[in-house]
Short mmCIF file of C-alpha atoms in Angstrom, two decimals:
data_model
loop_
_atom_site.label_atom_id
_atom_site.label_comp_id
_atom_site.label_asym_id
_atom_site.label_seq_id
_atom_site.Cartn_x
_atom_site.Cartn_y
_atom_site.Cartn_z
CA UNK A 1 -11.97 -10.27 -19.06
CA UNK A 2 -11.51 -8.23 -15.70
CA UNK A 3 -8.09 -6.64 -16.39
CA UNK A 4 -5.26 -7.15 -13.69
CA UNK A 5 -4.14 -4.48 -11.67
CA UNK A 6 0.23 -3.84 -10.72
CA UNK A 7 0.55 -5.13 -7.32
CA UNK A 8 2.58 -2.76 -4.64
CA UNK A 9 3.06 -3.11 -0.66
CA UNK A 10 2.44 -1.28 2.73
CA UNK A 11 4.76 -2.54 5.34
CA UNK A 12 3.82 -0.99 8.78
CA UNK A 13 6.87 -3.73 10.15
CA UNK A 14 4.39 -5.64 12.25
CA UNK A 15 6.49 -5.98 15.45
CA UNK A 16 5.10 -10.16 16.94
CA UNK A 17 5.36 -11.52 20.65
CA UNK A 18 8.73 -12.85 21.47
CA UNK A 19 10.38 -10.84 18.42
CA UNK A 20 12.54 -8.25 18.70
CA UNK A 21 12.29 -4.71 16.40
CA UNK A 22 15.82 -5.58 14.74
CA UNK A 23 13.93 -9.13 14.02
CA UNK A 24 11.18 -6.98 12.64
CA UNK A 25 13.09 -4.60 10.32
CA UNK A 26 15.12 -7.85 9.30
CA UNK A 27 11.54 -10.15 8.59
CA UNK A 28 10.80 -6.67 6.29
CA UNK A 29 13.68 -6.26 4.42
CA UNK A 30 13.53 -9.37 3.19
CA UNK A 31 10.14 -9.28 2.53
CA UNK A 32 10.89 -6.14 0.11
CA UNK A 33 13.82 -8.03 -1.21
CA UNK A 34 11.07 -10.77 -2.47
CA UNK A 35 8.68 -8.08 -4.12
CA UNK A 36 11.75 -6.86 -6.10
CA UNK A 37 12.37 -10.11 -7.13
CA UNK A 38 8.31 -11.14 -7.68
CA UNK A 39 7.87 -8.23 -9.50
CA UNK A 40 5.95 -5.97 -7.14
CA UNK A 41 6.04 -1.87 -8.60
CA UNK A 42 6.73 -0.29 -5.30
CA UNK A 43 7.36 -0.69 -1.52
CA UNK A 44 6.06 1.52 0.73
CA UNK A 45 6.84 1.77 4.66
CA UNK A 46 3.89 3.73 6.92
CA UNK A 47 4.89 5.37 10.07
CA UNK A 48 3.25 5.27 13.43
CA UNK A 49 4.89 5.90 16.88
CA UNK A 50 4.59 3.89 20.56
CA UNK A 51 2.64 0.88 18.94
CA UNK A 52 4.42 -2.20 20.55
CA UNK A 53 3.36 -4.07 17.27
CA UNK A 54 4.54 -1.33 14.53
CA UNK A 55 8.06 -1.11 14.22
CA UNK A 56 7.81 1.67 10.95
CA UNK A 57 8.72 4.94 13.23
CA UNK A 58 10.70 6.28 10.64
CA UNK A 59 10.18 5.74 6.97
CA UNK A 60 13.39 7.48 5.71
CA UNK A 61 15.51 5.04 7.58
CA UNK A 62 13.30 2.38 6.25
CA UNK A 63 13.38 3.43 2.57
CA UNK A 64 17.04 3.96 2.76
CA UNK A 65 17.94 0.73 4.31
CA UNK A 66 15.77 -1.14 1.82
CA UNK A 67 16.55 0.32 -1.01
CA UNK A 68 20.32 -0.54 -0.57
CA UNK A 69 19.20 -3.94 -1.01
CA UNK A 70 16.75 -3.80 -3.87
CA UNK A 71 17.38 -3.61 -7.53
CA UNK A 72 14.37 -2.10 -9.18
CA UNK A 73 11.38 -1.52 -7.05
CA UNK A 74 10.65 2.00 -6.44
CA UNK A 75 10.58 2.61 -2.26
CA UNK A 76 8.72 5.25 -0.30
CA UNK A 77 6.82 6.17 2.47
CA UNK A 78 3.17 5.32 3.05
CA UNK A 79 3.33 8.09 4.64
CA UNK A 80 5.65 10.79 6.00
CA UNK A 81 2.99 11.76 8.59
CA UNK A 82 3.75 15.91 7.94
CA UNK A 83 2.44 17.17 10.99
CA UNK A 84 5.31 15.70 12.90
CA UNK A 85 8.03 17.28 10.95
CA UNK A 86 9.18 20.08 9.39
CA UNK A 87 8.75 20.41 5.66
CA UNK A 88 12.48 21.38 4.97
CA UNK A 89 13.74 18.20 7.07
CA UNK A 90 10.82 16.14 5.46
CA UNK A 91 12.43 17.99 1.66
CA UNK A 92 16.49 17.69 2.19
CA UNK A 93 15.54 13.78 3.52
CA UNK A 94 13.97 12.17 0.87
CA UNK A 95 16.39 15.10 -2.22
CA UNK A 96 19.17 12.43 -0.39
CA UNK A 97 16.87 9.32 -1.02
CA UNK A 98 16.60 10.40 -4.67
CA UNK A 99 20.38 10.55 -4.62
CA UNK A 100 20.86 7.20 -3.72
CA UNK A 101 18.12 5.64 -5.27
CA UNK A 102 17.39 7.41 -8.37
CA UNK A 103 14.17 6.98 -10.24
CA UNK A 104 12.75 4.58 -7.29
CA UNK A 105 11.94 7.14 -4.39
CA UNK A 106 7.93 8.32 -3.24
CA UNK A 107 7.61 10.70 -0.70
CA UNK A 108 3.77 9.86 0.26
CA UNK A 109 2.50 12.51 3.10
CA UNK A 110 -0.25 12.47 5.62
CA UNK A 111 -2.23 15.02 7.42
CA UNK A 112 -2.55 12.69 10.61
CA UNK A 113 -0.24 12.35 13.00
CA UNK A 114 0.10 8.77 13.21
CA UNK A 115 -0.11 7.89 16.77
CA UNK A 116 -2.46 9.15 20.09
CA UNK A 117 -2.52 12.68 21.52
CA UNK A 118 0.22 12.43 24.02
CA UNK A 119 2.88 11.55 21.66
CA UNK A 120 1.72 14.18 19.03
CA UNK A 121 2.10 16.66 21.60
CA UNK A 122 5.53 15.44 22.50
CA UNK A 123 6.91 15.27 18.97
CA UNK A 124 5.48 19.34 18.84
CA UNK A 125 7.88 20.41 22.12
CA UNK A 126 10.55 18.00 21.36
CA UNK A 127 11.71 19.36 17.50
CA UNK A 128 10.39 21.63 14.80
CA UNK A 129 7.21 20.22 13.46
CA UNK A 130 4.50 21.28 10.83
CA UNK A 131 1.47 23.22 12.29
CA UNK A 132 -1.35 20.73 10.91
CA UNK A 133 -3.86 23.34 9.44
CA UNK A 134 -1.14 24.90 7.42
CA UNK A 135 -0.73 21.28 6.04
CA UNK A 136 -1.34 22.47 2.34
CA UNK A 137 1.36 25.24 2.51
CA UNK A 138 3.79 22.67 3.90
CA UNK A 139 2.82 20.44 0.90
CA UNK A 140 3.22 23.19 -1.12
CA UNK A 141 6.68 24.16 0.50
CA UNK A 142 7.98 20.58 -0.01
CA UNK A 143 7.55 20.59 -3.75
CA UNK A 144 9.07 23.77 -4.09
CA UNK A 145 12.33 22.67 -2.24
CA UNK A 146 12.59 19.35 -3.68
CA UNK A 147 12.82 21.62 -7.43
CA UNK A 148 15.73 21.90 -8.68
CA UNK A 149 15.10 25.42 -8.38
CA UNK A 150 14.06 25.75 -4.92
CA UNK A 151 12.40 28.08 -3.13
CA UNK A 152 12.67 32.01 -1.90
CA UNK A 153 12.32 32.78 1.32
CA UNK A 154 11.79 36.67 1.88
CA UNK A 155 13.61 38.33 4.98
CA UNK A 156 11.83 40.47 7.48
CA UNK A 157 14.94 42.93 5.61
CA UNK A 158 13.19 42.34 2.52
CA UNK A 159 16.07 40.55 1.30
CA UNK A 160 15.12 37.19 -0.74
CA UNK A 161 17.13 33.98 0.49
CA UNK A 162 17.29 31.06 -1.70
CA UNK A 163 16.59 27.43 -0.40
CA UNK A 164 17.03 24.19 -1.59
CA UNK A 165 16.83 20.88 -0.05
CA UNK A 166 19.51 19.83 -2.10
CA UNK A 167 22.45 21.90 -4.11
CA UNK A 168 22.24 20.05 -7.57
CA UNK A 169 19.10 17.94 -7.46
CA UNK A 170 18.76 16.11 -11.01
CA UNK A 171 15.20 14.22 -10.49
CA UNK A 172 12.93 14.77 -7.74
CA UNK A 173 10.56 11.96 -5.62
CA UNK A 174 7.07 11.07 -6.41
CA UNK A 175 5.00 13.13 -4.48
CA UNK A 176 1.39 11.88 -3.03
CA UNK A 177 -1.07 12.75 -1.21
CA UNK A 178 -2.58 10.47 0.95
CA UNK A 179 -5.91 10.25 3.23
CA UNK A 180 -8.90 8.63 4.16
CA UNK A 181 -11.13 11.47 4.24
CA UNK A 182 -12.51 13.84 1.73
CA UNK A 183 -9.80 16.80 2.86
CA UNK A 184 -6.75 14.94 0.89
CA UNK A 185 -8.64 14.10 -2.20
CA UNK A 186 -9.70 17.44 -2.76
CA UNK A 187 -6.51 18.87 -2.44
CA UNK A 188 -4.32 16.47 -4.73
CA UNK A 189 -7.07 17.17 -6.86
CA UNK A 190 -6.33 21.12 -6.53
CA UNK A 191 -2.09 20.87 -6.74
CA UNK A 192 -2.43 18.05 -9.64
CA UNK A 193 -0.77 15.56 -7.60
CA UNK A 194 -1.29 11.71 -7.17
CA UNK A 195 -3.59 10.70 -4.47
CA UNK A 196 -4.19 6.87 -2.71
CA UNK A 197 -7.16 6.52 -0.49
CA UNK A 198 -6.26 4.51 2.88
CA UNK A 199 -8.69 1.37 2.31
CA UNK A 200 -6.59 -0.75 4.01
CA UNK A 201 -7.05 1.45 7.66
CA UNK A 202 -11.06 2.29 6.39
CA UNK A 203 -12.80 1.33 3.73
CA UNK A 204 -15.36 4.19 4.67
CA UNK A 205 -15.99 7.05 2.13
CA UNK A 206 -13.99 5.66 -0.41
CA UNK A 207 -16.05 5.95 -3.42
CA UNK A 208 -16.93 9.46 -2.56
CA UNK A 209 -13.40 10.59 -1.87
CA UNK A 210 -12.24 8.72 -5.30
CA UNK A 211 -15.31 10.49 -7.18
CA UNK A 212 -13.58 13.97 -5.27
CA UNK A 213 -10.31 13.12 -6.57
CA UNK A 214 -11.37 12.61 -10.22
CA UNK A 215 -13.62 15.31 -10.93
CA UNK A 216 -11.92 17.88 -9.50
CA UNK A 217 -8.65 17.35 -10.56
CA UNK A 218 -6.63 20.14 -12.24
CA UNK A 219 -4.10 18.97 -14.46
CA UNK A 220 -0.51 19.44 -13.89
CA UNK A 221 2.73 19.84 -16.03
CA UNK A 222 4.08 16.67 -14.38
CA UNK A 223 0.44 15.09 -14.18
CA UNK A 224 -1.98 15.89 -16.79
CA UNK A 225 -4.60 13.58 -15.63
CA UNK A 226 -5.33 11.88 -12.27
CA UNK A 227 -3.35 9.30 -10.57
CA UNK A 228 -4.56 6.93 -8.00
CA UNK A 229 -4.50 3.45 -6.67
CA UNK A 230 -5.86 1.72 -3.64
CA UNK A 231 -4.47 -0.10 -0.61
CA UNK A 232 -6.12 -3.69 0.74
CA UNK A 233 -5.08 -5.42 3.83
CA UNK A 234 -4.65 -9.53 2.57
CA UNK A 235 -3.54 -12.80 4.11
CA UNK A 236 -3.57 -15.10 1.26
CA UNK A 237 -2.67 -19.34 1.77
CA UNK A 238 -2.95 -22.29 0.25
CA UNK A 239 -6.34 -22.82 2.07
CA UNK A 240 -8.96 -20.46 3.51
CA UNK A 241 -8.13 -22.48 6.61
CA UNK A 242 -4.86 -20.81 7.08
CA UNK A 243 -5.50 -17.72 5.30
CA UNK A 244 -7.70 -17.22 8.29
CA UNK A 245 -5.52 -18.54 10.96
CA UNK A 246 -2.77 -15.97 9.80
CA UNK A 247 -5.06 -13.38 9.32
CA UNK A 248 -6.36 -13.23 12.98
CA UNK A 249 -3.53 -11.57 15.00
CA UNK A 250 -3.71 -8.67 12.79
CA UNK A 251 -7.85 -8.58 13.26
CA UNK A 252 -7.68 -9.25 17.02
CA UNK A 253 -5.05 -6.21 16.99
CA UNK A 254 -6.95 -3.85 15.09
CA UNK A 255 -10.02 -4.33 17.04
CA UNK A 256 -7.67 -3.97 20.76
CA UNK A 257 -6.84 -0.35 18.49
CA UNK A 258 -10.47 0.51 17.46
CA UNK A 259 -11.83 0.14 21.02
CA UNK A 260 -9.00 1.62 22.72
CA UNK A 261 -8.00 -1.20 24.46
CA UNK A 262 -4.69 -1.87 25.67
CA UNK A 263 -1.81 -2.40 22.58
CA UNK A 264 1.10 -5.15 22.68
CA UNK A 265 2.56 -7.07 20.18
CA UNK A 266 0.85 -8.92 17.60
CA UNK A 267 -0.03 -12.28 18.87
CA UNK A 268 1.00 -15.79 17.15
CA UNK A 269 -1.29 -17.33 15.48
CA UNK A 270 -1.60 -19.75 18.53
CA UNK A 271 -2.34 -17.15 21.13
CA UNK A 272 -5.10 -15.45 18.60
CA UNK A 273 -6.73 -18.93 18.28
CA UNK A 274 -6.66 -19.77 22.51
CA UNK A 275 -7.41 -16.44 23.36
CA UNK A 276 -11.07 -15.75 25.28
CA UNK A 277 -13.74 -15.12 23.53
CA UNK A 278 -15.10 -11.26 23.39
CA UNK A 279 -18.45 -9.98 21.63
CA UNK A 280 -17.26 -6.44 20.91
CA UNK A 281 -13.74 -7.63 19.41
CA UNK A 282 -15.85 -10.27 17.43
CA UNK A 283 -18.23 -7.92 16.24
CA UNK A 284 -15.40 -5.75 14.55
CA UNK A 285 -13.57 -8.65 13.79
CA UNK A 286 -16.11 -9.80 11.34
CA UNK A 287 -17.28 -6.59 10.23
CA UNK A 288 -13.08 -5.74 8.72
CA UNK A 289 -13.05 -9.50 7.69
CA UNK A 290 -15.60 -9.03 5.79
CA UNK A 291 -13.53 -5.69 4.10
CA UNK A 292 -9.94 -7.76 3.97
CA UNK A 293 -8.98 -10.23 1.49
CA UNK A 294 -8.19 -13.29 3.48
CA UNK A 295 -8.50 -16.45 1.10
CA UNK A 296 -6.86 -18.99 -0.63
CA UNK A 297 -4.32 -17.85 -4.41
CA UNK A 298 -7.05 -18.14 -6.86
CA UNK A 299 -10.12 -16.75 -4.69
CA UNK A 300 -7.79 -13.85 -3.30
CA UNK A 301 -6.80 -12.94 -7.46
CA UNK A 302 -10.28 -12.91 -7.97
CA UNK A 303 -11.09 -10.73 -5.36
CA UNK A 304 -8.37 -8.22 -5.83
CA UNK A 305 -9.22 -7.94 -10.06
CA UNK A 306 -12.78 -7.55 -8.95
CA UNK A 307 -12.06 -4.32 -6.44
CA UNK A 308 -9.62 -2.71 -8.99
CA UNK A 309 -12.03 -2.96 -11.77
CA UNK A 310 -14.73 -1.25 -9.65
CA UNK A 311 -13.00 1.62 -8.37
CA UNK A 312 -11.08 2.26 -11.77
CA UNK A 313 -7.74 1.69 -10.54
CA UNK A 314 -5.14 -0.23 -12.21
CA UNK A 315 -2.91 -0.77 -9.07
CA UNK A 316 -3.55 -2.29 -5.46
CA UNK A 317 -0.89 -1.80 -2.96
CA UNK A 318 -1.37 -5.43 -0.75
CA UNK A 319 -0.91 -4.66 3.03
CA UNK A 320 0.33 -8.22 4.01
CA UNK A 321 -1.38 -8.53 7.55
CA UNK A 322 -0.56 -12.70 7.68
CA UNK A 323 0.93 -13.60 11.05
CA UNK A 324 3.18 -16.05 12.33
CA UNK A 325 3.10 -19.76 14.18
CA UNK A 326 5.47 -19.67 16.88
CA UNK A 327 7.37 -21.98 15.40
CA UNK A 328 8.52 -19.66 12.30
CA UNK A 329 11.96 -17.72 12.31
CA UNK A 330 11.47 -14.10 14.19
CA UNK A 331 14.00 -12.80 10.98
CA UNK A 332 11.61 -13.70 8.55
CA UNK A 333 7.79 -13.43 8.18
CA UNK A 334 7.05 -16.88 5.83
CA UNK A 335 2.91 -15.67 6.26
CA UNK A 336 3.61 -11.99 4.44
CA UNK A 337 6.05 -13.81 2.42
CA UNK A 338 3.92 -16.96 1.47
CA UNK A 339 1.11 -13.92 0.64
CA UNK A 340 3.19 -11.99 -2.27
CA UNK A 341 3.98 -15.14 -4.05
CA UNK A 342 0.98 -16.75 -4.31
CA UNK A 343 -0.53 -13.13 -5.78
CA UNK A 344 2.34 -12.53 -7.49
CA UNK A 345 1.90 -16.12 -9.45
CA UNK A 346 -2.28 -16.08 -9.63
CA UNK A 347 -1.55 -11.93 -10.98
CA UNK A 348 0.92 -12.92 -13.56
CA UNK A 349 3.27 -10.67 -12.45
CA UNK A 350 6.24 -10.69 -14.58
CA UNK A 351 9.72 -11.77 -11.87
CA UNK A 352 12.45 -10.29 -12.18
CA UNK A 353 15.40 -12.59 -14.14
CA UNK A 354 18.43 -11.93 -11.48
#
């Protein structure tokens, strides 16, 4: 029998017409309030900048918001996008999430920036940020401040000054790496850290990148073999009917993204169905449907056992790209919501007794 993965989630907080971002953070809380309760292992929140349908800017906030209103479900970022910050604020941030949250906090980074060249440059003259081709020193940096031994800085004096992103840290986050290219693989595999390939963004070089990982992983004291799961964009229904009705706001908007079209919000599921056709969009549309798991409980299980048994992985984080009628509250997301419980019940996995 094809063994069944954990299930986990990527929130980007999709950000729909007519809904405001507090609407958005509110749709997501509750949304992470559900996978606590379904069962889910963790939560993570991504972070992009000036996307009028992404509401995830800041994943600290996010995590710290959320996990104030979960009981069990570990909470992290998918990612911290390093080259936007600097590793000491990127450290003493998520030393206080472990504080308040202990035993539940990741810290995923990501070597991209996370948004288009004109904001990347502004984050760079508008704070400290990390210099993106010293990205595995900064990685490097982070774990040694988040130790409860910190780090050593060495003065220009020749003096040594001690550093620590917190003064008594007890437990440290989860640290992993995250990509969708070879470059991250490789070097989780060299620092012995866990390592999740992007699927959910592009499915290309996966295998190769996962092959990277594995067989040139050096074993660490914390990690003595490697770690990995994958992530998979899903709108799961009832019927295929609506799993593809919900499911085509987030495809019209990835295509607008991959053809450098104009962004806005995401569209209703209405204004995805009326809008004009387009050849390009529809080429790319059916090229990521074809990638995404967009079907009814039973066929989306399937589906979902079937990819974690090929790639070896015995965890799939769910990005839950279902959209919303117009009729539907703009606090809650019932599509994302409707798509964790019918996984969590076709997955067997075990809810939480409150």
């Amino acid at each position: 029998m094809t063994p069944t993965p954990r299930l986990s989630v990527l929130d980007l907080v999709p950000v729909r017409s007519g809904q405001t971002s507090a609407g958005a953070v509110a749709a997501s809380v509750r949304l992470a309030q559900l996978a606590d309760r379904l069962g889910y292992t963790r939560y993570w929140f991504a972070e992009h900048h000036n996307m009028p349908a992404v509401a995830s800017t800041t994943p600290p906030v996010l995590i710290a918001a959320t996990a104030a209103q979960t009981e069990r479900i570990r909470v992290g970022s998918g990612g911290v996008m390093l080259p936007n910050h600097a590793p000491l604020v990127v450290a003493e941030q998520f030393a206080a999430l472990a504080a308040l949250a202990p035993g539940r906090i990741d810290l995923g980074i990501g070597r991209a920036p996370g948004s288009d060249p004109v904001i990347t440059q502004l984050l760079r003259i508008s704070g400290p940020t990390a210099d993106v081709d010293r990205f595995p020193d900064h990685v490097a940096d982070i774990l040694s401040l988040l130790s409860p031994d910190g780090a050593t800085l060495r003065l220009t004096s020749g003096r040594e000054y001690p550093i620590t992103a917190t003064p008594a840290a007890s437990e440290v986050p989860e640290l992993w790496l995250l990509g969708s290219s070879d470059y991250s693989a490789k070097l989780a595999a060299e620092l012995g850290l866990p390592y999740v390939f992007a699927n959910h963004f592009s499915g290309e070089g996966l295998e190769r990148a996962l092959e990277l990982y594995r067989t040139e992983y050096r074993p660490s004291e914390r990690h003595p073999s490697p770690v990995t799961f994958l992530t998979m964009n899903a709108s799961v229904a009832p019927t295929v009917e609506e799993a593809e009705a919900r499911a085509l706001p987030q495809l019209r908007s990835m295509a607008r993204l991959r053809t450098n079209r104009p962004m806005r919000p995401l569209e209703t599921v209405e204004e995805a169905q009326s809008a004009p056709g387009d050849s390009i969009a529809d080429e790319l549309i059916a090229g990521m449907r074809r990638r995404w798991v967009i079907a009814d409980a039973a066929t989306a299980a399937a589906e979902l056992r079937r990819f974690a048994e090929r790639h070896g992985v015995d965890e799939v984080m769910v990005s839950p790209i279902a959209g919303a009628y117009e009729s539907e509250p703009a606090d809650a997301a019932p599509g994302r919501e409707q798509t964790l419980e019918l996984l969590a019940r076709e997955l067997s996995t075990p809810p939480v007794v409150e």
